[in-house]
Coordinates of C-alpha atoms and ligand atoms in Angstrom, one line a residue:
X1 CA -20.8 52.5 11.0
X2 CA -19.6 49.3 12.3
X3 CA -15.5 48.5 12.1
X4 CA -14.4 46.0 9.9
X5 CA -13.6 43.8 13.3
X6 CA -17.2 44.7 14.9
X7 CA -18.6 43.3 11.8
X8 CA -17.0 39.8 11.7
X9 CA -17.2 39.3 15.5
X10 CA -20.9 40.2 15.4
X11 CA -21.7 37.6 12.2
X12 CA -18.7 35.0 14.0
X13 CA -20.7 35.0 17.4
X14 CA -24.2 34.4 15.0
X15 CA -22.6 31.3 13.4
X16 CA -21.9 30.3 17.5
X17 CA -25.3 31.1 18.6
X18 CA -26.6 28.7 16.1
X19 CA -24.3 26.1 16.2
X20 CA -22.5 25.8 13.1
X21 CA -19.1 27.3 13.9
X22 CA -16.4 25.4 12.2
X23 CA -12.7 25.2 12.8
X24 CA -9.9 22.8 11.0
X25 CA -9.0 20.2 11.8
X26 CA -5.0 19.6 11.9
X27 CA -4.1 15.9 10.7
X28 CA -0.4 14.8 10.7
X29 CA -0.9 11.7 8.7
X30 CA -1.4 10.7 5.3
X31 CA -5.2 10.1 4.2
X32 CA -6.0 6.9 5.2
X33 CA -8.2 4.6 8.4
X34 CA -5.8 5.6 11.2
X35 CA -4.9 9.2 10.8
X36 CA -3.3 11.3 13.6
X37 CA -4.9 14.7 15.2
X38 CA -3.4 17.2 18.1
X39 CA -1.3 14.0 18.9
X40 CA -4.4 11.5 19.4
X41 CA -4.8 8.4 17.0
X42 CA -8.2 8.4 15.5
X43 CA -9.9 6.0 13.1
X44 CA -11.1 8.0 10.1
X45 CA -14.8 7.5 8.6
X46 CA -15.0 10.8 6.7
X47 CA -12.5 10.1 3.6
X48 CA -14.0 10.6 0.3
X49 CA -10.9 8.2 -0.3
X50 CA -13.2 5.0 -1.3
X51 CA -10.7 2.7 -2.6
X52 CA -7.8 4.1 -0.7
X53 CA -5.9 5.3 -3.6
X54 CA -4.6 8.6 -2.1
X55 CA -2.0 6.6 -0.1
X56 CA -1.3 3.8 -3.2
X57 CA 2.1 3.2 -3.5
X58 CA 1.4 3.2 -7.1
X59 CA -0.4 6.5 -7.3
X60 CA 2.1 8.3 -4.7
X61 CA 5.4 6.7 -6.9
X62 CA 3.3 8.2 -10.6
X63 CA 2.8 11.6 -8.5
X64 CA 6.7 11.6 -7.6
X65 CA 7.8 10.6 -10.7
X66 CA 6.2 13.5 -12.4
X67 CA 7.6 15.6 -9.9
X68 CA 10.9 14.4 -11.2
X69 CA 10.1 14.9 -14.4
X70 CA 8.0 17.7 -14.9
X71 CA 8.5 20.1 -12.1
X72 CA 6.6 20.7 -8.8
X73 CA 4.0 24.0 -10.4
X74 CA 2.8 24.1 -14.0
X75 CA 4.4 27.7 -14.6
X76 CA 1.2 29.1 -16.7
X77 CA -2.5 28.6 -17.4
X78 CA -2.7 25.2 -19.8
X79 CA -3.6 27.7 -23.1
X80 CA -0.2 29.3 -22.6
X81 CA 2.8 26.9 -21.7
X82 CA 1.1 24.8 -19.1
X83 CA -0.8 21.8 -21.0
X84 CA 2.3 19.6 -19.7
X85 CA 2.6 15.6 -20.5
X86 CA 0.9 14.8 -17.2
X87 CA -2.4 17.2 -18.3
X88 CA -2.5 15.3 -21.5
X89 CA -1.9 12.0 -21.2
X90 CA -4.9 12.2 -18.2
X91 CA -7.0 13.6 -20.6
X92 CA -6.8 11.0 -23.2
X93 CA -7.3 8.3 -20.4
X94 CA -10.5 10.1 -19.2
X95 CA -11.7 10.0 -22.5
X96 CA -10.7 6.2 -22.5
X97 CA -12.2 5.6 -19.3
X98 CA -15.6 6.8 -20.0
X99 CA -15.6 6.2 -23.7
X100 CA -16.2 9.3 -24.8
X101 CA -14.3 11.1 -27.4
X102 CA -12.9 13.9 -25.4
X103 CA -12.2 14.9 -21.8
X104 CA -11.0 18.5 -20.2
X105 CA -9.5 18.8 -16.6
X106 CA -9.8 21.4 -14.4
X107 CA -8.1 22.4 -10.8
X108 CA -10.7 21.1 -9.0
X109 CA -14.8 19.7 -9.4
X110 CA -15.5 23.6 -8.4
X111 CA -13.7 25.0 -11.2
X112 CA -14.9 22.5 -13.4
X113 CA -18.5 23.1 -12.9
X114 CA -18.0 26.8 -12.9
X115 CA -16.5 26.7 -16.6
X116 CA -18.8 24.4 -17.8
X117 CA -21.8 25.8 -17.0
X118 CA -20.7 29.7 -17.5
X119 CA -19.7 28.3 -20.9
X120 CA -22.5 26.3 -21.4
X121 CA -25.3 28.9 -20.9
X122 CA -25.9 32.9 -19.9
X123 CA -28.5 35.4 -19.8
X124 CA -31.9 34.4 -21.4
X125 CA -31.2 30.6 -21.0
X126 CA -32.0 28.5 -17.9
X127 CA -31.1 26.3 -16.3
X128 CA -32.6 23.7 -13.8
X129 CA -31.6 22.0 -10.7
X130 CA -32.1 19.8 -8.7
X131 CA -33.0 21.1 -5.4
X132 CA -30.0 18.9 -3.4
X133 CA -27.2 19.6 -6.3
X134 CA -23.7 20.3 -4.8
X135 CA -23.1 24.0 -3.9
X136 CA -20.2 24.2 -6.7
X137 CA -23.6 23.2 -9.4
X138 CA -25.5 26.2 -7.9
X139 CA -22.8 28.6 -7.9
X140 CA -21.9 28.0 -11.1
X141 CA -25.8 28.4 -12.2
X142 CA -26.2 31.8 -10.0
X143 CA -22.6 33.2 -11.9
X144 CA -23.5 31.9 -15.2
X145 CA -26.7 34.8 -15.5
X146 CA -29.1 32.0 -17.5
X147 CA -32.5 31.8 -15.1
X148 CA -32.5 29.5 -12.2
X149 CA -35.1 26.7 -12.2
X150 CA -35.0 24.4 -9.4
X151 CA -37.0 21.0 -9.6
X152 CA -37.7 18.7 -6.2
X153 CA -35.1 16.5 -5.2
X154 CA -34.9 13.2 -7.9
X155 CA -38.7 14.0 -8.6
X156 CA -38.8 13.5 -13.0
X157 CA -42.3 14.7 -12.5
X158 CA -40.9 18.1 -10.9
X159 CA -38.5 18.3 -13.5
X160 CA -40.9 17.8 -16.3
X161 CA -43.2 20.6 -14.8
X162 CA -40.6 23.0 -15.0
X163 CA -39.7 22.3 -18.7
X164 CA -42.8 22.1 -19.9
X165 CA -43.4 25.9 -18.1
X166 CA -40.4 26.4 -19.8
X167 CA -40.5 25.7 -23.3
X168 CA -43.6 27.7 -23.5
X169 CA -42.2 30.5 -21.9
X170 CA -39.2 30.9 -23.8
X171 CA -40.8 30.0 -27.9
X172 CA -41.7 33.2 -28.0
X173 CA -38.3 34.9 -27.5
X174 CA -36.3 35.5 -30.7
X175 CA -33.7 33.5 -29.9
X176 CA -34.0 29.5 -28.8
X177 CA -33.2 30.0 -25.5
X178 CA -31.1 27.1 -23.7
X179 CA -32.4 24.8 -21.1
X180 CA -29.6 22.8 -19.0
X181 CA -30.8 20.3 -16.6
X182 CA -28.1 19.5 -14.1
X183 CA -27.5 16.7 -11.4
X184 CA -25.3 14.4 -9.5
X185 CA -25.5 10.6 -10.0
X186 CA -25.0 9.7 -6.5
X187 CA -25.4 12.8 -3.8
X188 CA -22.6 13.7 -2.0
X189 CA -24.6 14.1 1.6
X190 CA -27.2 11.7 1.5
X191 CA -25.4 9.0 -0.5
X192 CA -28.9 8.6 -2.6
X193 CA -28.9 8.3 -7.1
X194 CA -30.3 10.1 -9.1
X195 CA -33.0 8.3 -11.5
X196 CA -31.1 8.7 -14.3
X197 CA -33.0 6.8 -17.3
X198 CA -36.1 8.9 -16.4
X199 CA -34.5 12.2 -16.3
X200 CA -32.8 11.4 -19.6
X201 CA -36.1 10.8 -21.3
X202 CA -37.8 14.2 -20.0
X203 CA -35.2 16.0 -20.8
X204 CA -35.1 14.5 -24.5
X205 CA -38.5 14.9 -24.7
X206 CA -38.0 19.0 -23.8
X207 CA -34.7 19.1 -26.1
X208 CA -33.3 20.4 -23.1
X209 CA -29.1 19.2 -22.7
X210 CA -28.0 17.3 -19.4
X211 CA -25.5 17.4 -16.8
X212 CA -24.3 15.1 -14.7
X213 CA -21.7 15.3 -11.6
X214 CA -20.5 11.9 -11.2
X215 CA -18.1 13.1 -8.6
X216 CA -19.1 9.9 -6.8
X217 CA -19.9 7.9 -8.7
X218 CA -16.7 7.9 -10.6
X219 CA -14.5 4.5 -10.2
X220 CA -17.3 2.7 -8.2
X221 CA -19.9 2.0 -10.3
X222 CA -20.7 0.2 -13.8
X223 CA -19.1 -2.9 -15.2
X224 CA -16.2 -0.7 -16.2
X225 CA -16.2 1.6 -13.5
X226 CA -17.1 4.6 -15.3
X227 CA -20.0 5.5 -13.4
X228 CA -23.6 5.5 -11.9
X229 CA -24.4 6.8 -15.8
X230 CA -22.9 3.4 -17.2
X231 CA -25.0 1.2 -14.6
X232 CA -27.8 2.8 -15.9
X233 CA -26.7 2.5 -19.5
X234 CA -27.5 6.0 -20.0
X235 CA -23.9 7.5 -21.0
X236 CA -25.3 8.7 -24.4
X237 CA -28.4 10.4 -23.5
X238 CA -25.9 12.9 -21.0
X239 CA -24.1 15.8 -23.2
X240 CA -21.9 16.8 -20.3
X241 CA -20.5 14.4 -18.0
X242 CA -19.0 15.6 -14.8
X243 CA -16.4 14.1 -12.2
X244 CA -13.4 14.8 -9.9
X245 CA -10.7 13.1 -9.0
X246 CA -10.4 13.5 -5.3
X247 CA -13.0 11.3 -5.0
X248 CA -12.0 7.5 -5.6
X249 CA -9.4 8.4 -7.6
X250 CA -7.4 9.8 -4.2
X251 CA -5.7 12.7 -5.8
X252 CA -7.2 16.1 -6.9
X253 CA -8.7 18.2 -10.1
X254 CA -12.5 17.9 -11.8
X255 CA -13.0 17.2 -15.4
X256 CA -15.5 17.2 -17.7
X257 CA -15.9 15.0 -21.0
X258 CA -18.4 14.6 -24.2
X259 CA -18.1 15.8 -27.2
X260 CA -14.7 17.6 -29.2
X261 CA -16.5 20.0 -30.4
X262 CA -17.7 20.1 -26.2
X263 CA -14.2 20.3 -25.3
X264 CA -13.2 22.6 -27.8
X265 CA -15.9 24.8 -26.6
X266 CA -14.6 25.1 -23.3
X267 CA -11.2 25.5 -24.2
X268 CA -12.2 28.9 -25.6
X269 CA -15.0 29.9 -23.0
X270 CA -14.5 28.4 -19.7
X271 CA -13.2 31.0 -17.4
X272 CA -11.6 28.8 -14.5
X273 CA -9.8 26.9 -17.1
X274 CA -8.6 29.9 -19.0
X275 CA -7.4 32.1 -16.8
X276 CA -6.0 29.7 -14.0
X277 CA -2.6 28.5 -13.7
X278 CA -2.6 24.3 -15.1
X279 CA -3.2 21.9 -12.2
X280 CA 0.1 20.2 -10.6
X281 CA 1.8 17.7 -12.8
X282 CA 1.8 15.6 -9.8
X283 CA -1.7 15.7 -9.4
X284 CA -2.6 15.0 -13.5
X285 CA -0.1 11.7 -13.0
X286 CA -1.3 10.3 -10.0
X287 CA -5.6 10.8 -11.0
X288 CA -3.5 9.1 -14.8
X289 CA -2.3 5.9 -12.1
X290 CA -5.3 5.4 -10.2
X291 CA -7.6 5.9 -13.7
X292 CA -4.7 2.6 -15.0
X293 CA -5.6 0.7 -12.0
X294 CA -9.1 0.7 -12.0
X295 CA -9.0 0.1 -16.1
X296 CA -6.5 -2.6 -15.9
X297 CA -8.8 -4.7 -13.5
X298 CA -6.3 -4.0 -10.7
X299 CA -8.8 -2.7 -8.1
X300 CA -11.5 -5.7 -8.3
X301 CA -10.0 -6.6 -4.6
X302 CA -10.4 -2.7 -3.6
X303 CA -13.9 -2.7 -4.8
X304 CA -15.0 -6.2 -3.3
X305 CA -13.6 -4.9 0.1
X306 CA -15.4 -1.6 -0.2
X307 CA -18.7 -2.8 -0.9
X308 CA -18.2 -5.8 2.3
X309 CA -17.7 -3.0 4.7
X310 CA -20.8 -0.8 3.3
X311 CA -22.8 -4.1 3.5
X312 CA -21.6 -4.7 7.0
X313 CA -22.4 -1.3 8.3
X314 CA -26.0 -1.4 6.8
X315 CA -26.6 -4.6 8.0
X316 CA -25.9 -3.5 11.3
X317 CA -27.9 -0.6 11.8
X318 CA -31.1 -2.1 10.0
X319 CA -30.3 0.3 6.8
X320 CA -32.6 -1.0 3.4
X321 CA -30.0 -1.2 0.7
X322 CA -31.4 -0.5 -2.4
X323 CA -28.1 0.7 -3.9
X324 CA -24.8 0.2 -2.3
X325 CA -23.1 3.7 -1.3
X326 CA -19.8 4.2 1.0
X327 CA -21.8 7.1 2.0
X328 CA -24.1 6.9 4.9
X329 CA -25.4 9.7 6.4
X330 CA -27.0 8.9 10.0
X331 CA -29.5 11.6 10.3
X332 CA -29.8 13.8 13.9
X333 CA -32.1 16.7 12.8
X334 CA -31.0 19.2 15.5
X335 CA -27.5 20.8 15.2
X336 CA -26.2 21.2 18.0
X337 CA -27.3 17.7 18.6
X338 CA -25.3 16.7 15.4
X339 CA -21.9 18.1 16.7
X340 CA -22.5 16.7 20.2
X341 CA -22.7 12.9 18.8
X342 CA -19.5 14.1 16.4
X343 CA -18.0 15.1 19.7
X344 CA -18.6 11.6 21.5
X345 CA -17.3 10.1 18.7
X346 CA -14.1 12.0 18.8
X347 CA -14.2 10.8 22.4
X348 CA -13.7 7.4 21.8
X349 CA -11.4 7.8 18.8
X350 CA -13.3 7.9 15.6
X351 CA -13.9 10.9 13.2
X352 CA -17.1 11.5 12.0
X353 CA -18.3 14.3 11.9
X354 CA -21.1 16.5 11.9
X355 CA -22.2 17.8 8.5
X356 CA -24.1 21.0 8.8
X357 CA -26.1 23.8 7.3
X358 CA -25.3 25.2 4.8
X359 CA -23.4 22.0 3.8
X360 CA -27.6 20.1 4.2
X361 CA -30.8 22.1 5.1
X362 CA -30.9 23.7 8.7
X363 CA -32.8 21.3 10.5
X364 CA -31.1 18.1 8.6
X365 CA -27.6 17.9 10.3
X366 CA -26.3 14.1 10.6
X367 CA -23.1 12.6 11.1
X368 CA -22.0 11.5 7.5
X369 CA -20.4 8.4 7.4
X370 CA -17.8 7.1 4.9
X371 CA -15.9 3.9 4.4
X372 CA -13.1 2.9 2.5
X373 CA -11.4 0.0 0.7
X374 CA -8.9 0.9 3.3
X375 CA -11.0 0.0 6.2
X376 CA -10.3 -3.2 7.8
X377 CA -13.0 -5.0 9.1
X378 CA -11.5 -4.6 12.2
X379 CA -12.1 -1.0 12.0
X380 CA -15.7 -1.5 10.9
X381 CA -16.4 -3.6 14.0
X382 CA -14.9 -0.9 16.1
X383 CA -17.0 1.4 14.6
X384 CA -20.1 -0.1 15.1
X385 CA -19.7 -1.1 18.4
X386 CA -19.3 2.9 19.2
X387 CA -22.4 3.6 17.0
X388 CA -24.2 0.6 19.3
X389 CA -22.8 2.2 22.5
X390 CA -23.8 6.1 21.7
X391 CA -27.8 4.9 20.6
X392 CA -27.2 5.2 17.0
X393 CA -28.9 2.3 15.4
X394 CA -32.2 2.1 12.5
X395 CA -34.0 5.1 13.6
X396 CA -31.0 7.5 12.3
X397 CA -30.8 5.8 8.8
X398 CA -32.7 6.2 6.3
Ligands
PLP1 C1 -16.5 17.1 -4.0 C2 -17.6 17.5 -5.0 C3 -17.4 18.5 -6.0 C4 -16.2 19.4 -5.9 O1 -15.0 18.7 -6.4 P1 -13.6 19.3 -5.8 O2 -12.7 18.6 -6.7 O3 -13.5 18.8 -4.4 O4 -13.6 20.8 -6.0 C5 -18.3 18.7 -6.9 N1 -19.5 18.0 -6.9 C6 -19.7 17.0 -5.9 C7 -21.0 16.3 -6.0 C8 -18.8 16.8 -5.0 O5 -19.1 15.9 -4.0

């Protein structure tokens, strides 16, 4: 039999072999355009920090101030002394923001979608995914027992295949068996939406229930900001309605809201929310600040500079823009290939790096590109002028 240590440096050397070692990175700044690495100044493209709220005076000052008041841990899960003011006064501005009567927050998007899918369904239901959903969306799916369905990447027509297999398949049993189709609005590695309105309308047509991660679309999108799901106008047709706050709203935690009787549900069955200590007051308070700013109007200026520095990026490397996304992956295939253009990058002072399997597909590694409010457009023409320099121009976007 192999030792322990045999075992990991034989699978360690693998993950060389193939490329897709990863190590941390140590930054000695806050999160924000010009961070600080191993002593080199580097300008940062690879912040899910969109309107630069992590480093708001605002935010930082609400996250101090609950500190102060409230203690730096929570002391207990939230159902035994650790639903603190912080926890509830978020909630009832989630459910303000997205105008919905109820909202639940978790530690994290993770935890989130791992209570509210084990809650939602089990053994003899399914559910059904798309095939590019966040790893936390097919975790939680695996853990929850229900039957995994998986339908082709923002494809209604996949999707209606499935449940139409599916209904049949499960009228027979003697129970109604469960059918929960779950997405993301806007995908976190390709920066693409989902097609909403027509994945609303299958899924009512199945009576099958719908998920959606807005964990980036939160904040960015919709006349008030709630999301890709208010663009769309299709807020009602969603039963559960997923985001995070480490997203745009610079601080940390996932929630879910809907229903009370949704919320109350999850109270009592979702694991990671039971039986996990409550999130940080600091962390409620400052996700409650940034939610204020973006409700009170007060990041109109934030928003116009985020979506003039997507704009100029696209522009510049010959990217259609159907929808505006901060995300931009620049597509390299190979991975090895993918870490070396990170690595040139690096060289000349700008972090972005390589984003590879099991992250995307084997095969589909790219450099995935993020911009800020924060950026200045300084910054942005630094950036390109790299991009120009190393090759990267139209034929890496799609
Ligand atoms: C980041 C992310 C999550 C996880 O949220 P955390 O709060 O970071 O755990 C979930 N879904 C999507 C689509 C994400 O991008």
């Amino acid at each position: 039999m192999k030792t322990f240590e045999q075992d990991i440096a034989e699978r360690l050397s693998d993950i060389r072999r193939q490329a897709l070692f990863r190590e941390l990175r140590p930054i000695g700044t806050a999160q924000k355009p010009r961070i600080e690495s191993r002593g080199r100044r580097l300008l940062n493209f690879s912040s899910n920090d969109y309107l630069g709220l992590a480093d708001d005076p605002e935010v930082k000052e609400a996250a101090a101030e609950a500190v102060r008041n409230f203690g730096a841990g929570s002391g207990a899960s939230r159902l035994i002394c650790g639903s603190l003011g912080p926890h509830n006064e978020l909630e009832a501005t989630l459910a303000e923001f997205k105008g919905v009567p109820a909202a639940l927050t978790f530690s994290s998007g993770f935890a989130a979608a791992l209570g509210a899918i084990g809650a939602l369904v089990g053994k003899g239901d399914v559910v059904v995914l798309d095939r590019l959903a966040h790893a936390c969306l097919v975790d939680a799916s695996k853990l929850s027992g229900a039957e995994l369905r998986v339908f082709r990447h923002n494809d209604p027509e996949s999707l209606e295949k499935i449940l139409r297999q599916e209904t049949c398949r499960t009228q027979g049993a003697a129970t109604t068996a469960r059918i929960l189709v779950v997405t993301e609005s806007v995908f976190s590695m390709d920066g693409d939406r989902a097609p909403l309105k027509e994945i609303a309308e299958v899924k009512n047509r199945y009576g099958a229930w719908l998920m959606v991660d807005e964990a980036h679309g939160t904040g960015l999108y919709g006349p008030r900001l709630r999301g890709v799901a208010e663009e769309l106008g299709v807020s009602g047709e969603i039963e559960v309605q997923m985001g995070t706050m480490g997203k745009a709203l610079g601080s940390a935690g996932g929630f879910i809201c809907g229903s009370r009787p949704l919320i109350d549900l999850l109270i009592n069955r979702a694991r990671s929310f039971i039986f996990s200590t409550a999130p940080v007051p600091a962390a409620a308070a400052a996700a409650n600040a940034a939610l204020k700013k973006i409700m009170t109007g007060r990041c109109a200026t934030h928003l116009e500079r985020l979506w003039k520095n997507v704009a100029a990026v696209r522009a510049a490397l010959g990217s259609p823009a159907p929808d505006p996304c901060p995300i931009l992956p620049l597509h390299v295939g190979d991975e090895a290939r993918a870490v070396e253009a990170g690595r040139a990058l690096l060289d000349r002072g700008f972090l972005v790096p390589a984003v590879r399997y099991p992250t995307v597909g084997r095969g589909k590694a790219r450099l995935r590109l993020t911009l800020s409010a924060a950026h200045e457009s300084e910054d942005i023409a630094e950036l390109l002028a790299a991009l120009r320099a190393l090759g990267f121009g139209r034929d890496f976007v799609t």
